[in-house]
Coordinates of C-alpha atoms in Angstrom, one line a residue:
M210 CA 35.9 14.6 16.6
K211 CA 34.4 14.0 20.1
M212 CA 30.8 13.6 20.6
T213 CA 28.2 11.5 22.3
T214 CA 26.6 8.2 20.8
E215 CA 23.4 10.0 20.7
E216 CA 24.8 13.2 19.1
A217 CA 26.4 11.0 16.5
F218 CA 23.2 9.3 15.8
V219 CA 21.2 12.5 15.3
K220 CA 24.0 14.0 13.2
V221 CA 23.8 11.1 10.9
L222 CA 20.1 11.5 10.6
Q223 CA 20.3 15.2 9.9
R224 CA 22.8 14.5 7.1
H225 CA 20.2 12.3 5.4
G226 CA 17.6 14.7 5.7
I227 CA 15.3 12.4 7.9
Q228 CA 13.2 15.1 9.7
H229 CA 10.2 12.9 10.8
A230 CA 10.1 10.0 13.2
F231 CA 6.9 7.8 14.4
G232 CA 6.5 5.7 17.1
I233 CA 5.6 5.9 21.1
I234 CA 8.1 7.5 23.5
G235 CA 10.2 4.9 25.4
S236 CA 13.2 5.1 27.8
A237 CA 15.2 3.1 25.6
F238 CA 15.7 6.1 23.0
M239 CA 15.1 8.9 25.2
P240 CA 18.8 10.1 24.8
I241 CA 18.0 10.8 21.0
S242 CA 14.5 11.7 21.4
D243 CA 15.7 14.5 23.8
L244 CA 17.7 16.1 20.9
F245 CA 15.0 15.7 18.2
P246 CA 13.6 19.5 18.6
R247 CA 17.0 20.9 18.4
A248 CA 17.8 18.7 15.3
G249 CA 14.7 19.8 13.4
I250 CA 13.2 16.2 13.9
T251 CA 9.5 15.9 14.8
F252 CA 8.5 13.0 16.8
W253 CA 4.9 12.1 15.9
D254 CA 3.8 10.1 19.1
C255 CA 0.9 8.0 17.7
A256 CA -1.6 5.7 19.7
H257 CA -0.1 2.4 18.6
E258 CA 3.3 1.4 17.1
G259 CA 1.7 -0.5 14.5
S260 CA -0.3 2.4 13.3
G261 CA 2.9 4.6 13.5
G262 CA 4.6 2.3 11.2
M263 CA 1.9 2.6 8.6
M264 CA 2.0 6.6 9.1
A265 CA 5.7 6.3 8.2
D266 CA 4.9 4.1 5.2
G267 CA 2.1 6.8 4.2
Y268 CA 4.4 9.5 4.7
T269 CA 7.4 8.3 2.6
R270 CA 5.1 6.8 -0.3
A271 CA 3.4 10.3 -0.6
S272 CA 6.3 12.6 -0.3
G273 CA 9.3 10.3 -1.6
K274 CA 11.3 11.1 1.5
M275 CA 12.6 8.7 4.1
S276 CA 11.1 8.7 7.6
M277 CA 12.0 6.7 10.7
M278 CA 10.3 4.2 12.9
I279 CA 11.3 3.9 16.5
A280 CA 9.7 2.6 19.8
Q281 CA 10.5 1.0 23.1
N282 CA 12.6 -2.2 23.1
G283 CA 10.6 -5.5 23.2
P284 CA 6.8 -4.8 23.1
G285 CA 7.0 -1.6 21.5
I286 CA 9.1 -3.1 18.8
T287 CA 7.2 -6.3 18.1
N288 CA 4.1 -3.9 17.4
F289 CA 6.1 -2.6 14.4
V290 CA 6.1 -6.1 12.7
T291 CA 3.0 -5.8 10.4
A292 CA 3.8 -2.2 9.4
V293 CA 7.5 -3.2 8.6
K294 CA 6.2 -6.1 6.4
T295 CA 3.6 -4.0 4.6
A296 CA 6.4 -1.3 3.8
Y297 CA 8.7 -4.2 2.5
W298 CA 6.1 -5.2 0.0
N299 CA 5.1 -1.7 -0.7
H300 CA 9.0 -1.0 -1.8
T301 CA 9.0 1.8 0.8
P302 CA 12.5 2.9 2.1
L303 CA 12.1 3.3 5.8
L304 CA 14.6 3.5 8.6
L305 CA 13.7 1.1 11.5
V306 CA 15.6 1.8 14.6
T307 CA 15.1 -0.9 17.3
P308 CA 16.7 -0.1 20.5
Q309 CA 17.7 -3.3 22.3
A310 CA 17.7 -4.5 25.8
A311 CA 21.1 -3.7 27.6
N312 CA 24.1 -5.7 26.4
K313 CA 25.1 -6.5 30.0
T314 CA 21.9 -8.1 30.5
I315 CA 20.7 -9.6 27.2
G316 CA 20.1 -13.3 27.2
Q317 CA 19.0 -13.3 30.8
G318 CA 15.5 -12.9 30.0
G319 CA 15.3 -9.4 31.4
F320 CA 12.6 -6.8 31.0
Q321 CA 11.2 -6.0 27.6
E322 CA 13.7 -8.5 25.9
V323 CA 13.2 -10.1 22.6
E324 CA 15.3 -11.2 19.7
Q325 CA 14.6 -8.2 17.4
M326 CA 17.0 -9.1 14.7
K327 CA 15.4 -12.4 14.1
L328 CA 12.1 -10.8 14.1
F329 CA 12.6 -8.8 11.2
E330 CA 15.0 -10.8 9.2
D331 CA 12.7 -11.3 6.3
M332 CA 11.2 -8.3 6.5
V333 CA 13.8 -5.9 5.8
A334 CA 16.3 -5.4 2.9
Y335 CA 19.2 -4.9 5.2
Q336 CA 19.7 -5.0 9.0
E337 CA 22.9 -4.7 11.1
E338 CA 23.4 -4.5 15.0
V339 CA 25.8 -2.1 16.5
R340 CA 28.6 -4.0 18.2
D341 CA 30.3 -1.1 19.9
P342 CA 29.4 2.3 20.7
S343 CA 32.1 4.0 18.4
R344 CA 30.5 2.4 15.4
V345 CA 27.0 4.1 16.0
A346 CA 27.4 6.6 13.1
E347 CA 28.8 4.1 10.7
V348 CA 26.2 1.5 11.1
L349 CA 23.4 3.9 10.8
N350 CA 24.7 5.6 7.7
R351 CA 25.2 1.9 6.1
V352 CA 21.5 1.0 7.2
I353 CA 20.2 4.3 5.6
V354 CA 22.0 4.1 2.4
N355 CA 20.9 0.4 2.0
A356 CA 17.1 1.4 2.6
R357 CA 17.4 3.9 -0.2
R358 CA 19.2 1.6 -2.6
A359 CA 16.8 -1.4 -2.1
S360 CA 13.7 1.0 -1.8
A361 CA 12.7 -1.0 1.3
P362 CA 13.0 -0.8 5.1
A363 CA 16.4 -1.4 6.6
Q364 CA 17.0 -2.3 10.4
I365 CA 19.6 -0.8 13.0
N366 CA 19.5 -2.6 16.3
L367 CA 21.1 -0.8 19.1
P368 CA 21.7 -1.9 22.7
R369 CA 20.2 0.7 25.1
D370 CA 23.2 0.8 27.1
F371 CA 25.3 2.3 24.4
W372 CA 23.7 5.7 24.6
T373 CA 25.5 8.6 26.6
K374 CA 28.9 7.2 25.7
V375 CA 31.6 9.7 24.6
I376 CA 33.4 8.7 21.3
D377 CA 36.0 10.1 19.0
I378 CA 35.0 9.5 15.5
E379 CA 34.7 11.1 12.1
L380 CA 31.2 11.1 10.5
P381 CA 30.9 8.9 7.4
E382 CA 30.4 10.1 3.9
I383 CA 27.3 9.2 2.0
V384 CA 28.2 7.2 -0.8
E385 CA 25.3 6.7 -3.5
F386 CA 25.5 4.2 -6.4
E387 CA 23.8 4.9 -10.0
R388 CA 20.7 2.8 -10.6
P389 CA 21.3 0.0 -13.4
R390 CA 20.1 0.9 -16.9
G391 CA 19.7 -2.5 -18.3
G392 CA 22.0 -4.6 -20.4
V393 CA 22.8 -3.6 -23.9
E394 CA 21.6 -7.0 -25.6
A395 CA 18.3 -6.9 -23.6
L396 CA 17.6 -3.5 -24.4
S397 CA 18.2 -4.1 -28.2
E398 CA 16.1 -7.3 -28.0
A399 CA 13.0 -5.6 -26.3
A400 CA 13.3 -2.6 -28.7
K401 CA 13.1 -5.2 -31.7
L402 CA 10.2 -6.9 -30.3
L403 CA 8.1 -3.8 -29.7
S404 CA 9.1 -2.4 -32.9
E405 CA 7.7 -5.7 -34.7
A406 CA 4.4 -6.1 -32.5
R407 CA 1.1 -6.1 -34.1
F408 CA -0.4 -5.5 -30.8
P409 CA 2.0 -4.0 -28.1
V410 CA 0.6 -3.6 -24.5
I411 CA 2.5 -1.7 -21.6
L412 CA 2.0 -2.7 -18.0
N413 CA 3.2 -0.2 -15.4
G414 CA 4.0 -1.3 -11.8
A415 CA 5.2 0.5 -8.7
G416 CA 8.5 0.7 -10.1
V417 CA 7.4 3.4 -12.6
V418 CA 6.1 5.6 -9.7
L419 CA 9.2 5.0 -7.8
A420 CA 11.5 5.8 -10.6
E421 CA 9.5 8.8 -11.8
A422 CA 9.1 7.0 -15.0
I423 CA 5.4 8.0 -15.8
P424 CA 6.6 10.6 -18.5
A425 CA 8.9 8.2 -20.0
S426 CA 6.3 5.4 -20.3
M427 CA 3.9 7.8 -21.6
K428 CA 6.2 8.8 -24.4
L429 CA 6.9 5.2 -25.2
A430 CA 3.1 4.5 -25.4
E431 CA 2.5 7.3 -27.5
R432 CA 5.1 6.3 -30.0
L433 CA 3.7 2.8 -30.2
D434 CA -0.1 3.9 -29.5
A435 CA 0.0 1.0 -27.1
P436 CA -2.6 0.5 -24.4
V437 CA -1.2 1.0 -20.8
C438 CA -2.5 -1.2 -18.1
V439 CA -1.3 -0.8 -14.4
G440 CA -0.9 -3.4 -11.6
Y441 CA -3.2 -4.2 -8.9
Q442 CA -3.4 -1.2 -6.4
H443 CA -1.3 1.0 -8.8
N444 CA -3.8 3.1 -10.5
D445 CA -1.6 6.0 -10.0
A446 CA 1.2 4.6 -12.2
F447 CA -0.2 6.2 -15.4
P448 CA -2.4 9.5 -16.1
G449 CA -6.0 8.5 -16.0
S450 CA -7.1 11.0 -18.3
H451 CA -4.6 9.7 -21.0
P452 CA -6.6 8.3 -24.0
L453 CA -4.2 5.1 -23.8
F454 CA -4.7 4.5 -20.2
A455 CA -6.7 1.2 -19.9
G456 CA -6.6 0.8 -16.3
P457 CA -5.7 -1.6 -13.4
L458 CA -5.4 -5.4 -14.0
G459 CA -6.4 -8.0 -11.3
Y460 CA -8.7 -8.2 -8.5
N461 CA -11.8 -5.7 -9.1
G462 CA -9.9 -4.0 -11.9
S463 CA -10.9 -2.8 -15.4
K464 CA -12.5 -5.1 -17.9
A465 CA -11.1 -2.8 -20.6
A466 CA -7.4 -3.2 -19.4
M467 CA -8.1 -7.0 -19.2
D468 CA -9.8 -7.1 -22.7
L469 CA -6.7 -5.4 -24.3
I470 CA -3.8 -7.2 -22.6
A471 CA -5.8 -10.4 -23.7
K472 CA -5.0 -9.4 -27.2
A473 CA -1.3 -8.5 -26.8
D474 CA 1.5 -10.3 -28.8
V475 CA 4.2 -8.4 -26.8
V476 CA 3.9 -7.0 -23.3
L477 CA 6.3 -4.8 -21.7
A478 CA 5.9 -5.1 -17.9
L479 CA 7.8 -2.0 -16.6
G480 CA 8.8 -1.8 -13.1
T481 CA 6.7 -4.7 -12.1
R482 CA 7.2 -7.9 -10.0
L483 CA 4.2 -9.6 -12.0
N484 CA 2.8 -10.6 -8.9
P485 CA 0.0 -13.1 -9.1
F486 CA -2.7 -10.7 -7.6
S487 CA -2.1 -8.4 -10.5
T488 CA -2.6 -11.2 -13.2
L489 CA -5.1 -13.6 -11.6
P490 CA -8.6 -13.8 -13.6
G491 CA -11.0 -11.0 -12.7
Y492 CA -14.7 -10.9 -13.5
G493 CA -14.3 -14.7 -14.5
I494 CA -11.9 -13.5 -17.5
D495 CA -8.6 -15.3 -17.7
Y496 CA -6.9 -12.5 -19.5
W497 CA -3.3 -13.0 -19.2
P498 CA -1.9 -13.5 -22.9
K499 CA -0.9 -17.1 -23.2
D500 CA 1.4 -16.7 -26.4
A501 CA 2.5 -13.1 -26.0
K502 CA 6.5 -12.4 -25.6
I503 CA 6.8 -10.8 -22.3
I504 CA 9.6 -8.2 -21.4
Q505 CA 9.9 -7.9 -17.7
V506 CA 11.8 -4.8 -16.3
D507 CA 12.6 -4.7 -12.5
I508 CA 15.4 -3.3 -10.5
N509 CA 15.6 -6.7 -8.5
P510 CA 17.0 -9.5 -10.7
D511 CA 15.4 -12.1 -8.4
R512 CA 12.0 -11.1 -9.3
I513 CA 12.4 -11.4 -13.1
G514 CA 10.6 -14.7 -14.5
L515 CA 9.5 -15.6 -11.0
T516 CA 5.7 -15.5 -11.5
K517 CA 5.4 -15.4 -15.4
K518 CA 7.5 -16.9 -18.3
V519 CA 9.4 -13.9 -20.0
S520 CA 11.2 -13.7 -23.4
V521 CA 13.6 -10.7 -22.3
G522 CA 14.5 -10.0 -18.8
I523 CA 16.0 -6.3 -18.1
V524 CA 17.5 -5.5 -14.8
G525 CA 17.1 -1.6 -14.4
D526 CA 15.5 1.6 -13.5
A527 CA 12.2 1.7 -15.1
K528 CA 12.7 5.3 -16.4
Q529 CA 16.1 4.8 -17.7
V530 CA 15.1 1.5 -19.6
A531 CA 11.8 3.1 -21.0
E532 CA 13.9 5.9 -22.4
Q533 CA 16.4 3.6 -24.1
I534 CA 13.9 1.2 -25.4
L535 CA 12.1 4.4 -27.0
D536 CA 15.4 5.4 -28.5
G537 CA 16.0 1.8 -30.0
L538 CA 12.5 1.6 -31.6
S539 CA 12.8 1.1 -35.6
E540 CA 11.3 4.1 -37.8
G541 CA 8.1 2.1 -38.2
A542 CA 7.4 0.9 -34.8
G543 CA 3.9 0.8 -33.9
D544 CA 2.6 1.2 -37.5
S545 CA 1.3 -2.3 -37.8
G546 CA -2.5 -2.2 -36.9
R547 CA -2.1 1.2 -35.6
E548 CA -5.4 2.8 -36.5
E549 CA -7.4 -0.4 -35.6
R550 CA -5.6 -0.5 -32.2
K551 CA -6.5 3.1 -31.5
A552 CA -10.0 2.4 -32.2
L553 CA -10.1 -0.7 -30.1
I554 CA -8.8 1.1 -27.1
A555 CA -11.3 3.7 -27.4
Q556 CA -14.1 1.3 -28.0
S557 CA -12.9 -1.0 -24.9
K558 CA -12.6 2.0 -22.6
S559 CA -16.1 3.4 -23.5
A560 CA -17.7 0.1 -23.0
W561 CA -16.3 -0.5 -19.8
A562 CA -17.0 3.1 -18.4
Q563 CA -20.5 2.7 -19.4
Q564 CA -20.9 -0.5 -17.7
L565 CA -19.1 0.5 -14.7
S566 CA -21.5 3.6 -14.2
G567 CA -24.4 1.3 -14.5
M568 CA -23.2 -1.1 -12.0
D569 CA -25.3 -0.4 -8.9
H570 CA -25.3 -3.9 -7.1
E571 CA -23.4 -7.0 -6.5
E572 CA -24.3 -10.3 -8.1
D573 CA -24.9 -13.5 -6.4
D574 CA -23.0 -16.9 -7.2
P575 CA -25.3 -19.6 -8.5
G576 CA -26.8 -21.2 -5.6
T577 CA -26.2 -18.4 -3.2
S578 CA -28.7 -15.5 -2.4
W579 CA -26.8 -13.3 0.0
N580 CA -26.6 -10.2 -2.1
E581 CA -30.6 -10.4 -2.8
R582 CA -31.3 -11.0 0.7
A583 CA -29.1 -7.8 1.7
R584 CA -30.8 -5.5 -0.9
D585 CA -34.4 -6.7 0.3
A586 CA -33.4 -6.2 4.1
K587 CA -32.3 -2.6 3.3
P588 CA -34.0 -1.5 0.3
D589 CA -33.4 2.1 0.9
W590 CA -29.7 1.9 1.9
M591 CA -26.7 2.7 -0.6
S592 CA -24.8 -0.2 -2.1
P593 CA -20.9 -0.2 -2.2
R594 CA -21.1 1.0 -5.7
M595 CA -23.5 3.7 -5.3
A596 CA -21.2 5.2 -2.3
W597 CA -18.2 5.0 -4.7
R598 CA -20.0 7.0 -7.5
A599 CA -20.9 9.5 -4.9
I600 CA -17.4 9.7 -3.7
Q601 CA -15.9 10.1 -7.0
A602 CA -18.4 13.3 -7.6
A603 CA -16.7 15.0 -4.9
L604 CA -13.1 14.0 -4.7
P605 CA -10.6 16.5 -5.8
R606 CA -8.5 15.4 -9.0
E607 CA -5.2 16.4 -7.0
A608 CA -6.0 14.3 -3.8
I609 CA -4.1 11.7 -2.1
I610 CA -6.2 8.8 -1.2
S611 CA -5.4 5.6 1.0
S612 CA -7.4 2.4 1.1
D613 CA -7.8 -0.3 3.6
I614 CA -8.3 -4.0 3.1
G615 CA -11.8 -5.2 2.8
N616 CA -14.6 -5.9 0.7
N617 CA -15.9 -2.4 0.3
C618 CA -12.5 -0.8 -0.5
A619 CA -11.7 -3.5 -2.8
I620 CA -14.9 -2.7 -4.9
G621 CA -13.5 0.8 -5.3
N622 CA -10.3 -0.4 -6.9
A623 CA -12.0 0.1 -10.2
Y624 CA -13.0 3.7 -9.8
P625 CA -10.2 6.2 -8.9
S626 CA -7.7 7.4 -11.3
F627 CA -4.8 9.9 -11.1
E628 CA -2.9 12.4 -13.1
E629 CA 0.4 11.6 -11.5
G630 CA 2.2 9.4 -9.1
R631 CA 2.3 8.9 -5.2
K632 CA -1.5 9.2 -5.0
Y633 CA -3.0 5.9 -4.3
L634 CA -1.8 4.4 -0.9
A635 CA -3.0 0.9 -0.9
P636 CA -1.9 -1.6 1.7
G637 CA -0.1 -3.7 -0.9
L638 CA 0.3 -7.5 -1.2
F639 CA 0.8 -8.1 2.7
G640 CA -2.9 -7.0 3.0
P641 CA -2.9 -5.5 6.6
C642 CA -6.4 -4.4 7.8
G643 CA -6.0 -1.0 9.7
Y644 CA -3.8 0.6 7.0
G645 CA -6.3 3.4 5.7
L646 CA -6.3 6.0 8.6
P647 CA -2.5 6.0 9.5
A648 CA -1.4 6.0 6.0
I649 CA -3.5 9.0 5.1
V650 CA -2.3 10.8 8.1
G651 CA 1.5 10.1 7.2
A652 CA 0.5 11.3 3.7
K653 CA -0.7 14.5 5.1
I654 CA 2.4 15.1 7.2
G655 CA 4.4 14.6 4.1
C656 CA 2.2 16.7 1.8
P657 CA 0.4 19.2 4.0
D658 CA -0.9 21.4 1.1
V659 CA -2.7 18.6 -0.7
P660 CA -6.2 17.3 0.2
V661 CA -6.1 13.6 1.4
V662 CA -8.8 11.0 2.0
G663 CA -8.5 7.7 3.6
F664 CA -11.0 4.8 3.1
A665 CA -11.5 1.8 5.3
G666 CA -14.3 -0.6 6.0
D667 CA -15.8 -0.9 9.5
G668 CA -14.0 -4.1 10.5
A669 CA -10.6 -2.8 9.2
F670 CA -11.1 0.7 10.7
G671 CA -11.6 -0.9 14.3
I672 CA -8.0 -1.9 14.2
A673 CA -6.8 1.7 13.7
V674 CA -9.7 3.5 15.5
T675 CA -7.5 4.4 18.6
E676 CA -5.5 6.7 16.4
L677 CA -8.4 9.0 16.7
T678 CA -7.3 9.6 20.1
A679 CA -4.1 11.0 18.9
I680 CA -4.6 12.8 15.9
G681 CA -6.8 15.5 17.3
R682 CA -4.0 17.2 19.0
K683 CA -3.3 20.8 17.6
E684 CA 0.1 19.7 16.1
W685 CA -1.4 17.1 14.1
P686 CA -2.6 17.9 10.6
A687 CA -6.2 17.5 9.5
V688 CA -7.4 14.8 7.4
T689 CA -10.7 13.2 6.1
Q690 CA -11.5 9.7 6.8
I691 CA -14.4 7.6 5.3
V692 CA -15.5 4.6 7.1
F693 CA -17.9 2.1 5.1
R694 CA -20.3 1.0 7.7
N695 CA -22.2 -2.5 6.9
Y696 CA -21.6 -4.0 10.5
Q697 CA -19.7 -7.1 9.1
W698 CA -16.2 -8.3 8.0
G699 CA -17.3 -8.4 4.5
A700 CA -14.5 -10.2 2.6
E701 CA -14.7 -13.2 4.9
K702 CA -18.5 -12.9 4.9
R703 CA -18.4 -13.5 1.3
N704 CA -16.0 -16.4 1.6
S705 CA -18.7 -18.0 4.0
T706 CA -21.6 -17.5 1.5
L707 CA -19.6 -19.0 -1.3
W708 CA -18.0 -22.0 0.6
Y709 CA -19.4 -22.4 3.9
D710 CA -23.3 -22.2 3.4
D711 CA -23.7 -18.9 5.4
N712 CA -22.1 -20.4 8.4
F713 CA -21.0 -16.7 9.7
V714 CA -18.4 -17.4 12.4
G715 CA -16.7 -14.1 13.6
T716 CA -18.1 -11.9 10.7
E717 CA -20.6 -9.8 12.5
L718 CA -19.9 -6.5 14.2
D719 CA -21.6 -4.4 16.7
E720 CA -24.3 -2.3 15.3
E721 CA -24.5 -0.1 18.6
V722 CA -21.1 1.5 17.7
S723 CA -20.8 4.8 16.1
Y724 CA -17.6 5.8 14.6
A725 CA -18.8 9.1 13.9
G726 CA -19.6 9.4 17.7
I727 CA -16.2 8.1 18.7
A728 CA -14.8 10.9 16.3
K729 CA -16.8 13.5 18.0
A730 CA -15.7 12.2 21.5
C731 CA -12.3 12.6 20.6
G732 CA -12.7 16.3 19.5
L733 CA -13.0 15.7 15.7
Q734 CA -16.0 16.0 13.5
G735 CA -18.1 13.0 12.8
V736 CA -20.8 12.9 10.1
V737 CA -23.3 10.3 9.1
A738 CA -24.0 9.8 5.4
R739 CA -27.2 7.8 4.2
T740 CA -27.6 8.8 0.6
M741 CA -25.6 9.3 -2.4
D742 CA -26.3 13.1 -2.2
E743 CA -25.5 13.3 1.5
L744 CA -22.2 11.4 1.0
T745 CA -21.1 13.8 -1.9
D746 CA -22.0 16.8 0.1
A747 CA -20.3 15.5 3.2
L748 CA -17.0 14.7 1.5
D749 CA -16.9 18.2 -0.3
R750 CA -17.5 20.1 3.1
A751 CA -15.1 17.7 4.7
I752 CA -12.3 18.5 2.3
K753 CA -12.9 22.3 2.6
D754 CA -12.6 21.7 6.4
Q755 CA -9.7 19.8 6.1
M756 CA -7.8 22.5 4.2
A757 CA -8.9 25.0 6.9
G758 CA -7.4 22.6 9.7
K759 CA -10.3 20.4 10.8
T760 CA -10.4 16.5 10.7
T761 CA -13.7 14.8 9.6
L762 CA -14.7 11.1 10.0
I763 CA -17.7 10.4 7.5
E764 CA -19.6 7.1 8.4
V765 CA -21.1 5.9 5.5
L766 CA -24.1 3.6 6.1
L767 CA -24.3 0.8 3.4
N768 CA -26.4 -2.3 2.7
Q769 CA -24.6 -5.5 3.3
E770 CA -24.1 -6.5 -0.3
L771 CA -20.7 -8.3 -0.8
G772 CA -18.4 -8.0 -4.0
E773 CA -15.9 -10.5 -5.3
P774 CA -14.0 -12.7 -3.1
F775 CA -10.3 -12.1 -2.8
R776 CA -9.1 -15.6 -3.4
R777 CA -11.2 -17.6 -5.6
D778 CA -7.9 -19.3 -6.5
A779 CA -7.1 -20.4 -2.9
M780 CA -10.7 -21.5 -1.7
T781 CA -12.6 -24.6 -2.2
K782 CA -15.7 -26.2 -1.1
P783 CA -15.0 -28.4 2.2
N784 CA -15.9 -32.1 2.3
V785 CA -17.4 -34.0 5.3
V786 CA -15.5 -37.2 6.1
A787 CA -15.4 -38.1 9.6
G788 CA -17.7 -35.4 10.7
I789 CA -18.0 -33.4 13.9
D790 CA -20.2 -34.1 16.7
P791 CA -20.6 -31.6 19.7
A792 CA -20.9 -34.7 22.1
D793 CA -17.3 -35.5 21.4
M794 CA -16.2 -32.3 23.5
R795 CA -14.6 -33.3 26.9
P796 CA -14.2 -31.1 29.9
Q797 CA -10.7 -29.9 30.6
Q798 CA -8.9 -31.3 33.6
V799 CA -7.9 -28.2 35.8

């Protein structure tokens, strides 16, 4: 069948149902963007490619549908780097389309030329470059299929002078594989360990959400009366209202979850890499069980046993594995200590809920006094925890939320819970600032009938603030964005108070900037909240306005209290040995 290379490209996108592309327009891909409207593909032209990539991540994570990232070759593509690595660690299947400098001039250092394959080689699950115009459809199909199979970004690199060529091809068929179900012996051993366990605990990770395994894990938990913890930033991996839900582990997680998993003799780690951030001590509690038998289930065999010693490793889909383990349990599974275990779960959850509801302020480490000084400096201003309680009072149960990286967002990790998956879009282990706003915009594009709320600190929001100039146009959906305004890079300031004697280098932000004012200047609604009641009312109104088509940015004024540092495990007090003297600075020779 004769067609042009751009027609072949777009027809493959259509076969895979890819309806949304995120990026900034460029001449290197105009032959296909020209066809997008006729093909039923929407091109979301953001203000910066990095944010566009995070919109794609948010869209796919919220909807479960693949989307596409595309931009001009060279600098447009390099701006995608942070977003692609973020999506990689978030297990997000995305199509990364990287138009390349023309074949006839590549290697000559021409305009907007860069090694785009090398750039992404450790950030994608699969990458391939088109070697001949006749192979455009074949390569694109393979890249998309590999992105889906690996649940990660995959890249097609295509020289820009391959467009507008007439080729004679057959469009490739889509071949899907069944996901692995786990080995028979490993499943049998896992069922035996859980059947004999005195205190079984289930730890759900992102794989449970991706495999739609929440109902299966719930049945397994109920059969065993096992408490269910979730990994860091995976609060949506189990229903929050369920009596067996213990909450998130890791940084600023749930003390109930930590208390319960510490007592485990068998842990079923379901659909999780067991990354260090989900198992590091929290609140000074070293909770990871030292002598428990660990059953780790992951779709990627390279992750099993990588961070924790495991007794049984199962390579498989979380849903299918959970169902088979349930079928393999003995008749008396879960009976040992069942009533005592249920009572302890309820007691631990109640104690933590009471403690969390009464936590108004952040503590200072011995020898430091920043939080005390911050409260004294602004005694009438909200603390971060007061703000989060006010938010919880207005946040709809069905809402999708996104969070940014930063101290105030991290404090909030203990608060939200959800009744279903694909509701909590956090930046993940790559930890990019500037994620909160674009991710929630992408989520709203994917789920237009669901209320969405993004969260960011004022430092991180400054990285994405340019998107306010894009999302006010009539074709963009309405969202609600909360910015925690305390005029500092809080996470790094906390490090400075703990290890660098309050030597605040690069931590202070401009107090004259008004993000609510910027929102208004962009044609959006901008609101300032100073008290808990104002914040609850503002969020309630903003969500109603969002569902009526109006975007609102709520600027929340907070005192400068600082929560736990991100990396107690990675920081140490510096030593002075040779010393530094300003007199040693020499003038440069120009």
